[in-house]
XYZ file of C-alpha atoms in Angstrom:
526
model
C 0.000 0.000 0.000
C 1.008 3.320 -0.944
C 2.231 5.702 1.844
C -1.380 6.902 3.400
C 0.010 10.781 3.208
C 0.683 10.639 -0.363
C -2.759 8.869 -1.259
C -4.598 11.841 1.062
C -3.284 13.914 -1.766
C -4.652 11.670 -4.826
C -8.331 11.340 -4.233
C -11.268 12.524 -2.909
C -13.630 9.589 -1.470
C -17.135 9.552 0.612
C -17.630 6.165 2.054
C -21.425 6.498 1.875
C -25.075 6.906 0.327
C -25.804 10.457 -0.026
C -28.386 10.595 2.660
C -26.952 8.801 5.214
C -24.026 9.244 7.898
C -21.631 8.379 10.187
C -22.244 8.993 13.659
C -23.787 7.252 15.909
C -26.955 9.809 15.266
C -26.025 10.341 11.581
C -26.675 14.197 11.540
C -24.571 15.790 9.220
C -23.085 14.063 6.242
C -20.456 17.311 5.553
C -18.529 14.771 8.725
C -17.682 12.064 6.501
C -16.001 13.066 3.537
C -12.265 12.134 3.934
C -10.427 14.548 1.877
C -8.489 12.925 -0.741
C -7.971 15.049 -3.701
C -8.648 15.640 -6.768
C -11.189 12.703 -8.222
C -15.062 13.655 -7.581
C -16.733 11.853 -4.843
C -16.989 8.540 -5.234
C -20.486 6.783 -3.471
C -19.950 3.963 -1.584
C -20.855 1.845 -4.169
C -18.127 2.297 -6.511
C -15.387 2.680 -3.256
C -14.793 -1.111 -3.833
C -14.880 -1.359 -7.846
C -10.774 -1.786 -7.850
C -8.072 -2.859 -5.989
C -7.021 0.320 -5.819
C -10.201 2.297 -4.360
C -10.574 -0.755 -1.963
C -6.915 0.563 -0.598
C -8.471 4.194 -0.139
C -10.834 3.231 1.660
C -8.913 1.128 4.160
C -7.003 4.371 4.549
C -10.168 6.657 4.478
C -10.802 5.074 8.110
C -7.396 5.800 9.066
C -7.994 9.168 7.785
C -11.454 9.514 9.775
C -9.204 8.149 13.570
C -6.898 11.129 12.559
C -8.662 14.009 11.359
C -11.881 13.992 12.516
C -14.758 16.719 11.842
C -15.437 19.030 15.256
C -18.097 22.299 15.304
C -18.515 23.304 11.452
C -16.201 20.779 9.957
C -12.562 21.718 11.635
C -10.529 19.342 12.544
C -9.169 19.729 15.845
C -7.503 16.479 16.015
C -10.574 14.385 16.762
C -10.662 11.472 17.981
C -6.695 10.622 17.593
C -5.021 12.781 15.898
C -4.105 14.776 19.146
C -7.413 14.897 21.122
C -7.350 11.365 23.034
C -4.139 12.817 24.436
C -5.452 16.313 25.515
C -8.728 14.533 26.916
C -6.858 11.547 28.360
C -4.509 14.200 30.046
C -6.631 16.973 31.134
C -9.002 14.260 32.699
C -6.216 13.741 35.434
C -3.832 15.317 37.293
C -0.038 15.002 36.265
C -0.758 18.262 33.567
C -1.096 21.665 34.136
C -4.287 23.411 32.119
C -3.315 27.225 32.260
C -5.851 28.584 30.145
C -9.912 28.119 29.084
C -9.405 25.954 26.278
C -10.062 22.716 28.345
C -11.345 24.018 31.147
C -14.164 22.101 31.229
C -11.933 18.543 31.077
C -9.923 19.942 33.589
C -12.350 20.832 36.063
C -14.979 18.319 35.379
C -17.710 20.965 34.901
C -18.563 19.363 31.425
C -22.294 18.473 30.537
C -24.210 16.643 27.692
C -23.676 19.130 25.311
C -20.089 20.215 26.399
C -17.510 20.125 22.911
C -14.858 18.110 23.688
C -16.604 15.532 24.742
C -19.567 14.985 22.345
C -16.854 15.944 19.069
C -15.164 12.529 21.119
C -17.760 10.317 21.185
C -18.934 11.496 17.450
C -16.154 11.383 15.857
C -15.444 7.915 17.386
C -18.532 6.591 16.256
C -17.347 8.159 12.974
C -14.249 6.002 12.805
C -16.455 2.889 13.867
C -18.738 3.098 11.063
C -16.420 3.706 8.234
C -15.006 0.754 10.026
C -17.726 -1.666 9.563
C -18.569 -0.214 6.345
C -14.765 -1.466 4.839
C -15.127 -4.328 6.195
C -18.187 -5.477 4.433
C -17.256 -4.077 1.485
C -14.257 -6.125 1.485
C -15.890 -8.798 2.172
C -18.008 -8.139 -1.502
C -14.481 -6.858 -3.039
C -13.251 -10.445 -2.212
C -16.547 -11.885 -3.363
C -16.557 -10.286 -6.697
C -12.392 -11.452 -7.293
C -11.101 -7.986 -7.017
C -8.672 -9.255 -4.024
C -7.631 -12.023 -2.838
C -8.770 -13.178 0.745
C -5.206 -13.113 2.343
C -5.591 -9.012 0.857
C -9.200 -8.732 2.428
C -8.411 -10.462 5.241
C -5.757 -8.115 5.803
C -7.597 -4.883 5.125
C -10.424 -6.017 7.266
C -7.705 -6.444 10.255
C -7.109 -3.021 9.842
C -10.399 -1.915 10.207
C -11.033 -4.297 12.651
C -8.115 -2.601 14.847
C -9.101 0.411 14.608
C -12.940 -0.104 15.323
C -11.336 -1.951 18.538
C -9.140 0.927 19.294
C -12.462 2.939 19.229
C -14.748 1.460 21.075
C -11.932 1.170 23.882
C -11.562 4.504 24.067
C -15.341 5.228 24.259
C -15.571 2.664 27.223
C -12.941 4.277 29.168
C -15.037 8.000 28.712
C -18.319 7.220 28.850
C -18.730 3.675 31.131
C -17.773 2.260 34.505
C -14.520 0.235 34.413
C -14.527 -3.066 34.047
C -14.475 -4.136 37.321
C -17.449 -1.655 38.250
C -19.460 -4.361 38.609
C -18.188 -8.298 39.633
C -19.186 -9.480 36.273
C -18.931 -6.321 34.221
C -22.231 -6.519 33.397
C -22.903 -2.663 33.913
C -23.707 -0.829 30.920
C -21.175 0.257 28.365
C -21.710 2.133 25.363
C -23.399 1.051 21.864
C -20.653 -2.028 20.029
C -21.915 -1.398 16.089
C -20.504 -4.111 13.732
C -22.639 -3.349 11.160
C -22.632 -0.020 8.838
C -25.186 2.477 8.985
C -25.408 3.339 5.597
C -29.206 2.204 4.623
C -32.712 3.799 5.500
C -33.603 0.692 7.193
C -30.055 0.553 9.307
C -30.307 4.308 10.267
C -33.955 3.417 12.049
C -32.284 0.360 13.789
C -28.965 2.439 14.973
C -31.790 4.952 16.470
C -33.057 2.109 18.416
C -30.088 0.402 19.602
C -28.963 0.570 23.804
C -25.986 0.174 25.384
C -24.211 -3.042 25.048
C -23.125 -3.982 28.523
C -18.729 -3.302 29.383
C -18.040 -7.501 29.469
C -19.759 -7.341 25.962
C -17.937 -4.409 24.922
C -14.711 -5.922 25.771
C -15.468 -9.085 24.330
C -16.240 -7.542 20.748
C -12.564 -5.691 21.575
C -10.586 -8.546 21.885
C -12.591 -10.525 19.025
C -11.403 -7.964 16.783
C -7.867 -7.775 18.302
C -7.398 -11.623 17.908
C -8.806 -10.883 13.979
C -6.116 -8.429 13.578
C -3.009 -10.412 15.229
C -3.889 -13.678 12.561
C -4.476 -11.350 9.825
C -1.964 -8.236 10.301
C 1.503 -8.422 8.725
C 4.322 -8.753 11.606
C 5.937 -5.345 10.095
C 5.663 -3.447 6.935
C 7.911 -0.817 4.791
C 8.928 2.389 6.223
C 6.177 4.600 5.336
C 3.927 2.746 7.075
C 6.024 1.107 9.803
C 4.348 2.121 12.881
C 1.378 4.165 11.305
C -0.413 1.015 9.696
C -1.564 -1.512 11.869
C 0.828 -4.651 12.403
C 0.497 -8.224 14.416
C 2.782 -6.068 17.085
C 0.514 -3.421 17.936
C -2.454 -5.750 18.039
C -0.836 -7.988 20.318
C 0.130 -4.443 22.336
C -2.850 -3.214 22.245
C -4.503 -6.830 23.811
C -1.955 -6.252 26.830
C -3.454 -2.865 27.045
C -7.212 -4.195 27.170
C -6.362 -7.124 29.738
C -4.792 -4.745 32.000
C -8.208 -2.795 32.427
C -9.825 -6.206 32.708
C -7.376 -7.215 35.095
C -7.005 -10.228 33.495
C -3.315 -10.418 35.184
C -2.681 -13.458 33.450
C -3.989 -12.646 30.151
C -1.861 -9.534 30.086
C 1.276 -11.594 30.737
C 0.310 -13.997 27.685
C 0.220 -11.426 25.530
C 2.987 -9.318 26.530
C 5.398 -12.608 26.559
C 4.434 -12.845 22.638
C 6.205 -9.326 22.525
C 9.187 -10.543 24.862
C 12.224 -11.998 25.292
C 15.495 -11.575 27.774
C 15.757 -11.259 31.061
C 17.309 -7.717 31.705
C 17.223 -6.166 28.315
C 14.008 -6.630 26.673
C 13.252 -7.374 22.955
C 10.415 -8.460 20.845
C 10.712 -11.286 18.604
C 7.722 -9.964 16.468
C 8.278 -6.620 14.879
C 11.491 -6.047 16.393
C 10.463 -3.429 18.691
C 12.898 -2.359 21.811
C 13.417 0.552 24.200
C 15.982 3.268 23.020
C 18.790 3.518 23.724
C 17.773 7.052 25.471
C 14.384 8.392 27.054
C 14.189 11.230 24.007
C 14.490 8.226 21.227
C 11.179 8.098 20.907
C 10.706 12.032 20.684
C 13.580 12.781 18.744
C 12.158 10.943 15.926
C 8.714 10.018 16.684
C 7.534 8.794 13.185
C 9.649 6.075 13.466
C 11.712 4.278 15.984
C 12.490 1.121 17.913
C 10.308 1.604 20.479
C 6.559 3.300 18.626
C 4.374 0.475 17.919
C 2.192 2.244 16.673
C 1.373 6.169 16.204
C -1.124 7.993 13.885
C 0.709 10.368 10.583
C 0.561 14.118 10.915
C 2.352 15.674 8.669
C 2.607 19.759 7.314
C -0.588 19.247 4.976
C -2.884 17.117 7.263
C -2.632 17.858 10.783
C -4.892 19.123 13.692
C -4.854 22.658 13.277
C -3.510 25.077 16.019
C -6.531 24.690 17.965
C -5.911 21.052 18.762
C -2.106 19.776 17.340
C -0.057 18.505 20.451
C 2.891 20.834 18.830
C 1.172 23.664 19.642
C -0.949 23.409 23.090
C 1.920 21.313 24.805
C 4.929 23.595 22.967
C 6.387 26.020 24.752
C 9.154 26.634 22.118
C 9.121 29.393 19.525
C 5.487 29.218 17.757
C 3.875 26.931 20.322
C 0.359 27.918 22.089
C 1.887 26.740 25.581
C -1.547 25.776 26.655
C -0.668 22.725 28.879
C 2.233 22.834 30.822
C 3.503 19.497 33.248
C 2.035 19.770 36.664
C 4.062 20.771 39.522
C 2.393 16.940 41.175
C 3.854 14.851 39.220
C 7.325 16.493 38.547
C 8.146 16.945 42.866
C 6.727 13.822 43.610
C 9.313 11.848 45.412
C 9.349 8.711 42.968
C 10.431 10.651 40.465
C 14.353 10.954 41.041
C 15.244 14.237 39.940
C 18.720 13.163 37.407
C 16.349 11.379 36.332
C 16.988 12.439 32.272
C 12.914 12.190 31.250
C 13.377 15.678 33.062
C 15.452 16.548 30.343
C 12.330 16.285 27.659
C 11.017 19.353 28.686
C 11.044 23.554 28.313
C 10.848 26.012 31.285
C 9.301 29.038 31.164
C 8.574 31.966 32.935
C 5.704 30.325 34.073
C 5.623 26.705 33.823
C 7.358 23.470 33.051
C 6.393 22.079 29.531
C 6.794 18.934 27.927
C 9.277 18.816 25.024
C 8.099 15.697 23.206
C 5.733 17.463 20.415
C 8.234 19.834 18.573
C 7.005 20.780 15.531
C 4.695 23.809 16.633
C 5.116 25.787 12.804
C 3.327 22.838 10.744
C 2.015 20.537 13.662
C 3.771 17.425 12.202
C 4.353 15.172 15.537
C 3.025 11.904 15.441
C 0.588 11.086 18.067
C 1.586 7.981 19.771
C -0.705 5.665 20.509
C 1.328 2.495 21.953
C 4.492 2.510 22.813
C 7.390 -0.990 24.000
C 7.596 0.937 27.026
C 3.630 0.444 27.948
C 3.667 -3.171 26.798
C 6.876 -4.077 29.628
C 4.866 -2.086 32.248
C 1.833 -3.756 31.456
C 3.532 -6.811 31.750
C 5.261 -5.668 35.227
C 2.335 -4.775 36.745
C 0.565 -7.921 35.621
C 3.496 -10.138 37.330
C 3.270 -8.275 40.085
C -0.248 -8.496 40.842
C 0.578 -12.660 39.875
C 2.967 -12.524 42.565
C 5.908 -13.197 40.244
C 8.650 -10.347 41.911
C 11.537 -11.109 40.423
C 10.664 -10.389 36.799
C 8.183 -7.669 37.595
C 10.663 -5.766 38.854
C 13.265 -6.899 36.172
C 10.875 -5.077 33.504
C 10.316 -2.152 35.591
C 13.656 -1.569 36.059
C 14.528 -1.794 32.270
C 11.728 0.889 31.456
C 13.372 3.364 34.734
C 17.245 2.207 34.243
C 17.501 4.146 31.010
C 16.768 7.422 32.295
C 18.288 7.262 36.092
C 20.748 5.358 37.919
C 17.891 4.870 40.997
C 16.473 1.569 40.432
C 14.320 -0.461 42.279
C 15.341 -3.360 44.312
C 13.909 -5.851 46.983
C 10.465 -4.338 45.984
C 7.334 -6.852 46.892
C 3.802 -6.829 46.410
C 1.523 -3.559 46.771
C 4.928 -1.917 47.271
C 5.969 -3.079 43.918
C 3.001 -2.520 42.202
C 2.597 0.639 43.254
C 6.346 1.396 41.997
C 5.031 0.059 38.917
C 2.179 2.761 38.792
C 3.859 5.560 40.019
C 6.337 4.546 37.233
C 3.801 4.652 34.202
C 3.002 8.647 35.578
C 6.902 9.562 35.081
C 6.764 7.329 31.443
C 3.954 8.654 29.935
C 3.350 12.360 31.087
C 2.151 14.103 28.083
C 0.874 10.616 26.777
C -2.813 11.210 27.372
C -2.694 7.888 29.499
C -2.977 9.037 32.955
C -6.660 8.745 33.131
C -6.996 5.454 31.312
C -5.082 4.538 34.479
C -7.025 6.362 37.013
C -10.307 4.770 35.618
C -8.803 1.075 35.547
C -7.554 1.952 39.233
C -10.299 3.979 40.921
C -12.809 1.283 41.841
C -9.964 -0.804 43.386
C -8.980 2.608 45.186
C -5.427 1.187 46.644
C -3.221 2.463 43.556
C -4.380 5.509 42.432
C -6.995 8.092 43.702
C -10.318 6.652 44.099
C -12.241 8.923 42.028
C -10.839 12.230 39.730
C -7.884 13.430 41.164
C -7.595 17.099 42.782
C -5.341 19.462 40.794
C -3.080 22.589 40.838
C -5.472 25.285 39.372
C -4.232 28.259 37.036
C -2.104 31.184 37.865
C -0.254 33.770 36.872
C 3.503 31.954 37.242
C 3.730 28.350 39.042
C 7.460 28.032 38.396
C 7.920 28.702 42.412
C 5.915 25.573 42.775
C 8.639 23.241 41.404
C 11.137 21.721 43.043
C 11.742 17.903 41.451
C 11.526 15.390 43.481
C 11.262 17.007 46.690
C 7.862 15.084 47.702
C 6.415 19.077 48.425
C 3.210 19.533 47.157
C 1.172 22.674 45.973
C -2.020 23.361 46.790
C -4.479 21.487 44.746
C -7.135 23.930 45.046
C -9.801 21.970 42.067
C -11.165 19.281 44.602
C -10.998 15.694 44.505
C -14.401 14.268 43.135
C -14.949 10.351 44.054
C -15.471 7.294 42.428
C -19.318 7.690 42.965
C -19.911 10.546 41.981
C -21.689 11.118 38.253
C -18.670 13.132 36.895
C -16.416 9.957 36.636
C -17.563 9.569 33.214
C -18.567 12.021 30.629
C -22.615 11.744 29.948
C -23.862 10.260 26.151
C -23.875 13.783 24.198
C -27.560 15.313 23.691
C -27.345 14.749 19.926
C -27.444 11.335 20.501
C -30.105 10.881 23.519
C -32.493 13.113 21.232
C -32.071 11.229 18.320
C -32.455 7.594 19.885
C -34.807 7.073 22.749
C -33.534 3.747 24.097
C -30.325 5.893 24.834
C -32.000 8.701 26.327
C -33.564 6.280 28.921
C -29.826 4.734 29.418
C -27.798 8.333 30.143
C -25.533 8.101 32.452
C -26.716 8.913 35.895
C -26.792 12.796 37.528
C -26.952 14.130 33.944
């Protein structure tokens, strides 16, 4: 397949009937265009006539993860592109908001018709559908002998990842964790396999409820499993970690367990990614720390350690108003909107040679992170899994099992590279929490905090029960920083708990007015 920026440039496609569209409402057809110049429009019909426009469309839903529509068509980085890491990162506690722009996020004051979060689940929904709709017409592409089925199987991998990356992010927003409930039967958001892109499928989408979380992780890992037997285990450099591969299914499967606490699960998986005892490798995909804590930053479109990242690049990126080079930039040309909170960067565990401090720019005002550089044309890649999360995963898994020794043998290979203060003679919660507090210091700026804090907050022992309290704005919070000197500001946005309605964000209005069986399942308090 060609390299996906270069086709964005070739064609123009529309993955649908005229009338119908791709949320999970289907209001606005101007959403799901993907912009691939200069051909006319092709209808969804004649999207899988060739070999050729069957690729397109494979990367159309790439396209549609990465560039998203938000209020009057912008893109804004919606739902991957740079937004799952602003969301994922204002929703907790380790960064700094300074100004308006995600206010709301940051201080939980967000409602059913709040912008960030309906644009998320939309836009999701968006990259769900386009999803299901390659995948069945693949399915008629390898029907009709325009591919083979080792080709379609492939493509429909891809989609298949992606609608699994989706509906995982949509579970950790807008539902209860997994363990919520003791059987996770609690209810979880809408799992769509099928396209809505008929009359008759439009009236059945408005009358679908919400599948329950064990269900929705169920269809996750069905599709993940599709992907690792059908995904190739690595593919040529323009594509390397921006296509789907066996690796970053396999990664991503870790990922999923973890949140099921499936401890065992998560160590299957992992193991298919690892091998040594003190310096890790993967036999599949060849994937390894750097040699440095900035490898992956200094180059983030390709490395050892990315599994896999989505493409921005100076023609198709999120715009100033959303591009992780400009509102976590504080170098020349950068918005400096979110800055590293002083919590995270005195907190004791976090050594302070330790180099990750290095990755960063200090201001007048604030700390910022340094690992989205490119604030002129926004071309950072936004990382989605990294070899790093797949050896914590692991760690904390093992620990959890018991199984001390190694735990801490993959901890210490994550930490080791950036400071000489290693763990040792760490056991059980003690170790596991090491392992937690480790994952903050990894993957600040990585929108993953509150993936963590929602796996963690039922259990309550790991990480705050409930949304965290935070370091409001001021004027200049540089006096608040001293690295790793365990003194804390004055976290004066107040811890909300586990039981309260805010946890998760509410099913958007345009949804709930469009499909009564979702209006009587909103999330409580809203």
């Amino acid at each position: 397949m060609k390299n996906r920026s270069f086709i964005k440039n070739k064609l123009k496609l529309a993955l649908l009937a005229p009338a119908v569209c791709f949320s999970l409402m289907l209001t606005s057809c101007e959403k799901d265009v993907v912009e691939l110049d200069p051909f006319d429009r092709l209808t969804e019909a004649s999207a899988f006539t060739t070999p050729e426009r069957v690729e397109l469309a494979v990367a159309g839903v790439y396209d549609a993860a990465q560039s998203g529509f938000y209020a009057g068509g912008a893109v804004r980085g919606y739902p991957f592109g740079a937004a799952h890491i602003e969301q994922g990162d204002n929703r907790g506690e380790d960064m700094l908001n300074l100004e308006a722009f995600y206010a709301i996020t940051y201080g939980s004051t967000y409602n059913a018709a709040s912008a960030n979060n309906v644009y998320h689940f939309e836009t999701l929904y968006s990259v769900i559908n386009k999803a299901n709709i390659v995948i069945e017409g693949v399915d008629k592409a390898v029907a009709d002998g325009l591919i083979t089925a080792e080709v379609g199987n492939a493509y429909s991998a891809e989609a298949r990842f992606l609608r699994a990356l989706s509906n995982h992010e949509l579970l950790i927003h807008f539902a209860r964790p997994y363990n919520h409930t003791a059987d996770a039967s609690h209810p979880g958001v809408p799992i769509r396999t099928i396209p809505v892109n008929t009359p008759a499928r439009v009236e059945e989408a408005r009358q679908q409820g919400r599948d329950s979380v064990r269900d929705g992780y169920a269809a996750i890992l069905a599709d993940l499993d599709y992907a690792e037997t059908n995904l190739p285990e690595t593919r040529a450099a323009g594509g390397k970690i921006s296509r789907a591969t066996k690796g970053a299914a396999i990664a991503m499967k870790s990922r999923v367990k973890l949140h099921m606490r499936d401890w065992q699960g998560v160590v299957t998986e992992g193991n298919k990614l690892i091998s040594g005892t003190e310096s890790f490798t993967s036999p599949i995909g060849g994937y390894a720390l750097t040699a440095s804590a900035d490898g992956p930053w200094a180059n983030n479109s390709g490395n050892s350690e990315s599994i896999f990242s989505f493409m921005n690049t100076a023609n198709d990126n999120a715009s100033v108003n959303g591009s992780l080079g400009q509102m976590y930039n504080a170098l020349p040309g950068g918005r400096a909107l979110v800055a590293i909170s002083p919590l995270i960067w005195n907190a004791e565990f976090w050594p302070a040679d330790d180099d990750r401090r290095d990755i960063t720019t200090t201001t007048a005002r604030a700390i910022f992170s340094r690992k989205y550089r490119d604030a002129g044309t926004q071309s950072d890649w936004s990382p989605i899994i990294r070899y790093a999360e797949v050896l914590l995963n692991v760690a904390e898994a093992e620990s959890r099992l018991g199984n001390n020794d190694r735990a801490l043998a993959l901890l210490n290979a994550v930490r080791g590279r950036s400071t000489d203060q290693t763990y040792t003679g760490l056991t059980g919660n003690a170790l596991t929490q090491a392992i937690v507090n480790e994952r903050r210091i990894e993957f600040v700026a990585e929108g993953m905090r509150w993936k963590d804090i929602h796996r963690l907050a039922k259990e309550g022992v790991f990480g705050p029960a409930g949304i965290p309290a935070k370091v409001a704005s001021t004027s200049n919070h540089i006096p608040q920083y001293n690295a790793g000197s365990g003194t804390m500001p004055a976290t004066t946005i107040p811890f909300i708990p586990y039981e309260d309605f805010r946890f998760i964000w509410p099913i958007p209005v345009s949804e709930v007015a469009s499909n009564p069986v979702l209006a009587a399942q909103q999330n409580p308090g809203y």
